Amino acid sequence: MRNNRAMSVRPHRIAVLALDHVVGLDLGTPAQVFSTARATDETHYYDVLVCTPGGQPVRSTAGFQVLPDHGLELLDTADTVIVPGIHDGTALTSGTVEPEVAEALRSAYQRGTRIMSICSGAFVLAAAGLLDGRRATTHWAYAEQFRRLHTRVDLDPDVLFIGDDRVLTSAGVAAGIDLCLHVIRLDHGSEVANRAARRCVMPPWRDGGQAQYIEQPVPKATDTSTAGAREWARQRLHEPIALRDLAEQARMSVRTFTRRFRSETGLSPAQWLLQQRTDHARLLLETTDLTVDQIAHRCGFGTTAALRQQLHQRIGVAPSTYRRT
């Protein structure tokens, strides 16, 4: 489906709303990507402009100030509003934004304007109430902070971007490019989006989601009662490990061990063991030249099919795709 609002005589007007501590890359992404979306006669489909509250300069995280040509009144005539990420400010610390910013965003949405965010710009949209009751995403590193501040938003930290034709959010940094290409595809079809992607030296579509980039460090053993059993299991992921084996290592009954294990990790022993096997497989895919079949056996999956199924379930891609990425 294409967005007919973008098919007007004049270029589709995009207002990029920069707030203090704006992320430099996020700020430049819309202008760079949307400027590459052109007709075969090189006519530009989009006009990208930058605004700030009061038209005042704002600081970026990249060591420069932004001197905008427009204030919030730009949102009154915009077809799309994009809020780049920020690295400081009340939107991140307390879940609030200046009243005039919130009102400008809400008014734009009510007029039918498409609203988008890149990375932590989702905090701004949420503070304005535009994400209540919606699925949204942001950079995986901000997920817990976002959930604490915005309990009415259904956060999905695993995807690169998400949304309908009115409100869209993207994950961190480069995912903003994915979102912009997605919007071009919605507005003008795959051919225009593919040409834009080639100009940006980007794949038109990236397999998988943000989950494949989230750091999953192996937790260190502590003095908690099942820690020794967990460490014992990590050294033997290539072997069959039964619940009774783990309980014996902790010198507990199976029932007591299961209860304490869930209390300490938030997972059942079986869920935890599967997570450890998958994380170890990811590490081997990233750092070794072992075949996928060898990795499956070293991680205790037994077969390549079992590894493929679990990896796809957790991060949305096949082993070969994950290794290539």
GROMACS .gro file of C-alpha atoms in nm:
model
  325
    1MET     CA    1   0.000   0.000   0.000
    2ARG     CA    2   0.125   0.349  -0.080
    3ASN     CA    3   0.074   0.664   0.116
    4ASN     CA    4  -0.120   0.897  -0.114
    5ARG     CA    5  -0.031   1.205   0.094
    6ALA     CA    6   0.317   1.185  -0.056
    7MET     CA    7   0.187   1.192  -0.412
    8SER     CA    8   0.092   1.561  -0.418
    9VAL     CA    9   0.223   1.821  -0.664
   10ARG     CA   10   0.469   1.977  -0.423
   11PRO     CA   11   0.733   1.760  -0.254
   12HIS     CA   12   0.621   1.584   0.060
   13ARG     CA   13   0.734   1.814   0.343
   14ILE     CA   14   0.925   1.653   0.630
   15ALA     CA   15   0.989   1.849   0.949
   16VAL     CA   16   1.277   1.717   1.159
   17LEU     CA   17   1.226   1.833   1.517
   18ALA     CA   18   1.565   1.870   1.688
   19LEU     CA   19   1.569   1.901   2.065
   20ASP     CA   20   1.864   1.980   2.290
   21HIS     CA   21   2.129   1.702   2.299
   22VAL     CA   22   2.009   1.571   1.962
   23VAL     CA   23   2.205   1.275   1.822
   24GLY     CA   24   2.404   1.405   1.527
   25LEU     CA   25   2.365   1.096   1.306
   26ASP     CA   26   1.992   1.072   1.375
   27LEU     CA   27   1.950   1.438   1.284
   28GLY     CA   28   2.121   1.396   0.947
   29THR     CA   29   1.963   1.065   0.851
   30PRO     CA   30   1.624   1.192   0.722
   31ALA     CA   31   1.776   1.459   0.498
   32GLN     CA   32   2.031   1.218   0.359
   33VAL     CA   33   1.795   0.927   0.292
   34PHE     CA   34   1.484   1.112   0.175
   35SER     CA   35   1.689   1.335  -0.058
   36THR     CA   36   1.784   1.022  -0.253
   37ALA     CA   37   1.420   0.938  -0.327
   38ARG     CA   38   1.369   1.081  -0.676
   39ALA     CA   39   1.166   1.022  -0.988
   40THR     CA   40   1.335   0.903  -1.304
   41ASP     CA   41   1.368   1.268  -1.414
   42GLU     CA   42   1.552   1.341  -1.083
   43THR     CA   43   1.255   1.528  -0.935
   44HIS     CA   44   1.277   1.510  -0.556
   45TYR     CA   45   0.984   1.350  -0.380
   46TYR     CA   46   1.062   1.499  -0.039
   47ASP     CA   47   1.162   1.833   0.109
   48VAL     CA   48   1.336   1.795   0.447
   49LEU     CA   49   1.354   2.092   0.686
   50VAL     CA   50   1.481   2.124   1.044
   51CYS     CA   51   1.313   2.305   1.330
   52THR     CA   52   1.365   2.355   1.702
   53PRO     CA   53   1.152   2.505   1.981
   54GLY     CA   54   1.149   2.880   1.923
   55GLY     CA   55   1.386   2.838   1.630
   56GLN     CA   56   1.670   2.850   1.881
   57PRO     CA   57   2.007   2.674   1.849
   58VAL     CA   58   2.034   2.335   2.020
   59ARG     CA   59   2.335   2.127   2.114
   60SER     CA   60   2.412   1.801   1.940
   61THR     CA   61   2.594   1.503   2.083
   62ALA     CA   62   2.850   1.529   1.802
   63GLY     CA   63   3.019   1.848   1.923
   64PHE     CA   64   2.834   2.104   1.713
   65GLN     CA   65   2.531   2.329   1.752
   66VAL     CA   66   2.228   2.315   1.527
   67LEU     CA   67   2.121   2.653   1.384
   68PRO     CA   68   1.771   2.586   1.247
   69ASP     CA   69   1.580   2.786   0.990
   70HIS     CA   70   1.243   2.718   1.154
   71GLY     CA   71   1.058   2.701   1.483
   72LEU     CA   72   0.774   2.474   1.589
   73GLU     CA   73   0.541   2.647   1.342
   74LEU     CA   74   0.700   2.428   1.074
   75LEU     CA   75   0.498   2.139   1.211
   76ASP     CA   76   0.179   2.320   1.104
   77THR     CA   77   0.260   2.262   0.736
   78ALA     CA   78   0.449   1.932   0.759
   79ASP     CA   79   0.325   1.610   0.602
   80THR     CA   80   0.561   1.408   0.820
   81VAL     CA   81   0.735   1.497   1.148
   82ILE     CA   82   1.048   1.308   1.255
   83VAL     CA   83   1.198   1.329   1.604
   84PRO     CA   84   1.565   1.218   1.612
   85GLY     CA   85   1.721   1.060   1.918
   86ILE     CA   86   1.846   1.256   2.218
   87HIS     CA   87   2.107   1.168   2.479
   88ASP     CA   88   1.991   1.390   2.764
   89GLY     CA   89   1.697   1.595   2.886
   90THR     CA   90   1.372   1.545   3.073
   91ALA     CA   91   1.226   1.315   2.808
   92LEU     CA   92   1.486   1.057   2.912
   93THR     CA   93   1.503   1.131   3.284
   94SER     CA   94   1.142   1.195   3.382
   95GLY     CA   95   0.937   1.112   3.072
   96THR     CA   96   0.828   1.472   3.008
   97VAL     CA   97   0.882   1.735   2.740
   98GLU     CA   98   0.814   2.107   2.725
   99PRO     CA   99   0.439   2.173   2.693
  100GLU     CA  100   0.478   2.359   2.364
  101VAL     CA  101   0.666   2.062   2.213
  102ALA     CA  102   0.403   1.813   2.328
  103GLU     CA  103   0.121   2.034   2.201
  104ALA     CA  104   0.287   2.088   1.863
  105LEU     CA  105   0.331   1.713   1.816
  106ARG     CA  106  -0.024   1.631   1.923
  107SER     CA  107  -0.170   1.901   1.699
  108ALA     CA  108   0.028   1.773   1.402
  109TYR     CA  109  -0.096   1.420   1.463
  110GLN     CA  110  -0.456   1.536   1.495
  111ARG     CA  111  -0.428   1.712   1.157
  112GLY     CA  112  -0.331   1.380   0.996
  113THR     CA  113   0.045   1.432   0.990
  114ARG     CA  114   0.260   1.120   0.997
  115ILE     CA  115   0.480   1.107   1.309
  116MET     CA  116   0.811   0.920   1.330
  117SER     CA  117   1.098   0.879   1.574
  118ILE     CA  118   1.452   0.752   1.549
  119CYS     CA  119   1.620   0.579   1.843
  120SER     CA  120   1.550   0.756   2.175
  121GLY     CA  121   1.325   1.003   1.995
  122ALA     CA  122   1.054   0.755   2.097
  123PHE     CA  123   1.082   0.899   2.449
  124VAL     CA  124   0.964   1.234   2.310
  125LEU     CA  125   0.666   1.082   2.130
  126ALA     CA  126   0.574   0.884   2.442
  127ALA     CA  127   0.601   1.195   2.660
  128ALA     CA  128   0.356   1.368   2.424
  129GLY     CA  129   0.113   1.079   2.467
  130LEU     CA  130   0.136   0.967   2.105
  131LEU     CA  131   0.246   0.611   2.184
  132ASP     CA  132  -0.012   0.523   2.449
  133GLY     CA  133  -0.172   0.191   2.363
  134ARG     CA  134   0.062   0.138   2.068
  135ARG     CA  135   0.350  -0.095   1.995
  136ALA     CA  136   0.674   0.098   1.969
  137THR     CA  137   1.048   0.045   1.977
  138THR     CA  138   1.365   0.230   2.070
  139HIS     CA  139   1.734   0.149   2.110
  140TRP     CA  140   1.770  -0.178   2.301
  141ALA     CA  141   1.996  -0.010   2.559
  142TYR     CA  142   1.708   0.221   2.660
  143ALA     CA  143   1.440  -0.049   2.681
  144GLU     CA  144   1.419  -0.087   3.058
  145GLN     CA  145   1.432   0.287   3.114
  146PHE     CA  146   1.154   0.335   2.859
  147ARG     CA  147   0.935   0.071   3.024
  148ARG     CA  148   0.974   0.235   3.365
  149LEU     CA  149   0.865   0.574   3.233
  150HIS     CA  150   0.592   0.468   2.990
  151THR     CA  151   0.388   0.177   3.118
  152ARG     CA  152   0.105   0.242   2.872
  153VAL     CA  153   0.326   0.176   2.569
  154ASP     CA  154   0.374  -0.179   2.437
  155LEU     CA  155   0.750  -0.171   2.385
  156ASP     CA  156   0.910  -0.424   2.150
  157PRO     CA  157   1.291  -0.387   2.171
  158ASP     CA  158   1.362  -0.668   1.923
  159VAL     CA  159   1.258  -0.502   1.595
  160LEU     CA  160   1.439  -0.248   1.375
  161PHE     CA  161   1.124  -0.040   1.327
  162ILE     CA  162   0.754  -0.066   1.393
  163GLY     CA  163   0.430   0.122   1.341
  164ASP     CA  164   0.135   0.192   1.112
  165ASP     CA  165   0.103   0.467   0.850
  166ARG     CA  166   0.049   0.734   1.116
  167VAL     CA  167   0.301   0.670   1.396
  168LEU     CA  168   0.630   0.487   1.341
  169THR     CA  169   0.931   0.431   1.565
  170SER     CA  170   1.274   0.284   1.499
  171ALA     CA  171   1.553   0.128   1.698
  172GLY     CA  172   1.891   0.291   1.744
  173VAL     CA  173   2.132   0.461   1.508
  174ALA     CA  174   2.136   0.282   1.169
  175ALA     CA  175   1.780   0.154   1.219
  176GLY     CA  176   1.670   0.510   1.140
  177ILE     CA  177   1.791   0.448   0.785
  178ASP     CA  178   1.588   0.128   0.769
  179LEU     CA  179   1.278   0.320   0.879
  180CYS     CA  180   1.327   0.599   0.625
  181LEU     CA  181   1.367   0.346   0.344
  182HIS     CA  182   1.055   0.168   0.466
  183VAL     CA  183   0.857   0.493   0.447
  184ILE     CA  184   0.984   0.562   0.095
  185ARG     CA  185   0.871   0.212   0.003
  186LEU     CA  186   0.526   0.281   0.149
  187ASP     CA  187   0.497   0.613  -0.034
  188HIS     CA  188   0.644   0.531  -0.374
  189GLY     CA  189   0.698   0.157  -0.401
  190SER     CA  190   0.996  -0.075  -0.395
  191GLU     CA  191   1.164   0.053  -0.711
  192VAL     CA  192   1.210   0.406  -0.574
  193ALA     CA  193   1.312   0.271  -0.232
  194ASN     CA  194   1.566   0.035  -0.387
  195ARG     CA  195   1.723   0.319  -0.587
  196ALA     CA  196   1.740   0.529  -0.270
  197ALA     CA  197   1.905   0.242  -0.084
  198ARG     CA  198   2.168   0.204  -0.357
  199ARG     CA  199   2.249   0.576  -0.335
  200CYS     CA  200   2.289   0.536   0.040
  201VAL     CA  201   2.504   0.221  -0.007
  202MET     CA  202   2.256   0.033   0.209
  203PRO     CA  203   2.063  -0.292   0.165
  204PRO     CA  204   1.699  -0.212   0.083
  205TRP     CA  205   1.597  -0.448   0.362
  206ARG     CA  206   1.788  -0.598   0.654
  207ASP     CA  207   1.698  -0.947   0.772
  208GLY     CA  208   1.616  -1.000   1.137
  209GLY     CA  209   1.564  -0.738   1.401
  210GLN     CA  210   1.739  -0.551   1.675
  211ALA     CA  211   1.758  -0.866   1.886
  212GLN     CA  212   2.060  -0.989   1.690
  213TYR     CA  213   2.262  -0.689   1.813
  214ILE     CA  214   2.163  -0.690   2.181
  215GLU     CA  215   2.456  -0.775   2.405
  216GLN     CA  216   2.400  -1.093   2.607
  217PRO     CA  217   2.704  -1.117   2.837
  218VAL     CA  218   2.750  -1.443   3.023
  219PRO     CA  219   2.664  -1.361   3.384
  220LYS     CA  220   2.930  -1.425   3.645
  221ALA     CA  221   2.868  -1.677   3.915
  222THR     CA  222   2.771  -1.531   4.250
  223ASP     CA  223   2.717  -1.672   4.595
  224THR     CA  224   2.351  -1.747   4.524
  225SER     CA  225   2.252  -2.103   4.589
  226THR     CA  226   2.225  -2.227   4.229
  227ALA     CA  227   2.522  -2.035   4.091
  228GLY     CA  228   2.758  -2.332   4.117
  229ALA     CA  229   2.520  -2.554   3.924
  230ARG     CA  230   2.477  -2.289   3.657
  231GLU     CA  231   2.853  -2.253   3.613
  232TRP     CA  232   2.887  -2.632   3.600
  233ALA     CA  233   2.627  -2.643   3.322
  234ARG     CA  234   2.797  -2.368   3.120
  235GLN     CA  235   3.112  -2.579   3.103
  236ARG     CA  236   2.913  -2.871   2.966
  237LEU     CA  237   2.674  -2.722   2.713
  238HIS     CA  238   2.786  -2.983   2.460
  239GLU     CA  239   2.656  -3.263   2.685
  240PRO     CA  240   2.300  -3.370   2.770
  241ILE     CA  241   2.208  -3.200   3.098
  242ALA     CA  242   1.906  -3.316   3.294
  243LEU     CA  243   1.726  -3.127   3.567
  244ARG     CA  244   1.829  -3.393   3.816
  245ASP     CA  245   2.195  -3.337   3.721
  246LEU     CA  246   2.166  -2.968   3.804
  247ALA     CA  247   1.988  -3.036   4.132
  248GLU     CA  248   2.258  -3.282   4.235
  249GLN     CA  249   2.528  -3.023   4.168
  250ALA     CA  250   2.347  -2.783   4.401
  251ARG     CA  251   2.285  -3.063   4.656
  252MET     CA  252   1.910  -3.000   4.654
  253SER     CA  253   1.597  -3.189   4.571
  254VAL     CA  254   1.463  -3.128   4.221
  255ARG     CA  255   1.163  -2.942   4.363
  256THR     CA  256   1.370  -2.711   4.586
  257PHE     CA  257   1.625  -2.650   4.311
  258THR     CA  258   1.358  -2.558   4.056
  259ARG     CA  259   1.195  -2.311   4.294
  260ARG     CA  260   1.523  -2.142   4.391
  261PHE     CA  261   1.650  -2.140   4.034
  262ARG     CA  262   1.344  -1.955   3.909
  263SER     CA  263   1.365  -1.713   4.201
  264GLU     CA  264   1.729  -1.630   4.119
  265THR     CA  265   1.715  -1.618   3.737
  266GLY     CA  266   1.351  -1.553   3.651
  267LEU     CA  267   1.357  -1.860   3.425
  268SER     CA  268   1.297  -2.230   3.457
  269PRO     CA  269   1.614  -2.446   3.436
  270ALA     CA  270   1.510  -2.564   3.088
  271GLN     CA  271   1.452  -2.207   2.963
  272TRP     CA  272   1.782  -2.091   3.108
  273LEU     CA  273   1.974  -2.382   2.957
  274LEU     CA  274   1.825  -2.315   2.614
  275GLN     CA  275   1.921  -1.948   2.645
  276GLN     CA  276   2.280  -2.041   2.735
  277ARG     CA  277   2.307  -2.283   2.443
  278THR     CA  278   2.174  -2.020   2.201
  279ASP     CA  279   2.402  -1.746   2.332
  280HIS     CA  280   2.702  -1.978   2.305
  281ALA     CA  281   2.605  -2.064   1.948
  282ARG     CA  282   2.594  -1.694   1.864
  283LEU     CA  283   2.942  -1.649   2.011
  284LEU     CA  284   3.080  -1.938   1.803
  285LEU     CA  285   2.913  -1.806   1.487
  286GLU     CA  286   3.073  -1.466   1.546
  287THR     CA  287   3.424  -1.577   1.646
  288THR     CA  288   3.501  -1.913   1.481
  289ASP     CA  289   3.501  -2.082   1.142
  290LEU     CA  290   3.325  -2.393   1.271
  291THR     CA  291   3.049  -2.524   1.050
  292VAL     CA  292   2.691  -2.473   1.163
  293ASP     CA  293   2.663  -2.849   1.218
  294GLN     CA  294   2.972  -2.847   1.442
  295ILE     CA  295   2.838  -2.552   1.638
  296ALA     CA  296   2.503  -2.725   1.686
  297HIS     CA  297   2.676  -3.024   1.844
  298ARG     CA  298   2.914  -2.815   2.056
  299CYS     CA  299   2.621  -2.623   2.201
  300GLY     CA  300   2.413  -2.929   2.277
  301PHE     CA  301   2.146  -2.883   2.011
  302GLY     CA  302   2.232  -3.212   1.845
  303THR     CA  303   2.116  -3.117   1.498
  304THR     CA  304   2.149  -2.817   1.270
  305ALA     CA  305   1.772  -2.803   1.239
  306ALA     CA  306   1.733  -2.761   1.616
  307LEU     CA  307   1.990  -2.480   1.624
  308ARG     CA  308   1.827  -2.310   1.326
  309GLN     CA  309   1.484  -2.327   1.490
  310GLN     CA  310   1.602  -2.181   1.822
  311LEU     CA  311   1.812  -1.906   1.667
  312HIS     CA  312   1.529  -1.800   1.440
  313GLN     CA  313   1.288  -1.801   1.732
  314ARG     CA  314   1.513  -1.582   1.948
  315ILE     CA  315   1.658  -1.333   1.698
  316GLY     CA  316   1.466  -1.388   1.378
  317VAL     CA  317   1.746  -1.508   1.148
  318ALA     CA  318   1.909  -1.833   1.038
  319PRO     CA  319   2.263  -1.924   1.157
  320SER     CA  320   2.419  -1.848   0.820
  321THR     CA  321   2.247  -1.510   0.802
  322TYR     CA  322   2.358  -1.421   1.154
  323ARG     CA  323   2.720  -1.515   1.077
  324ARG     CA  324   2.718  -1.317   0.753
  325THR     CA  325   2.574  -1.011   0.932
   0.00000   0.00000   0.00000
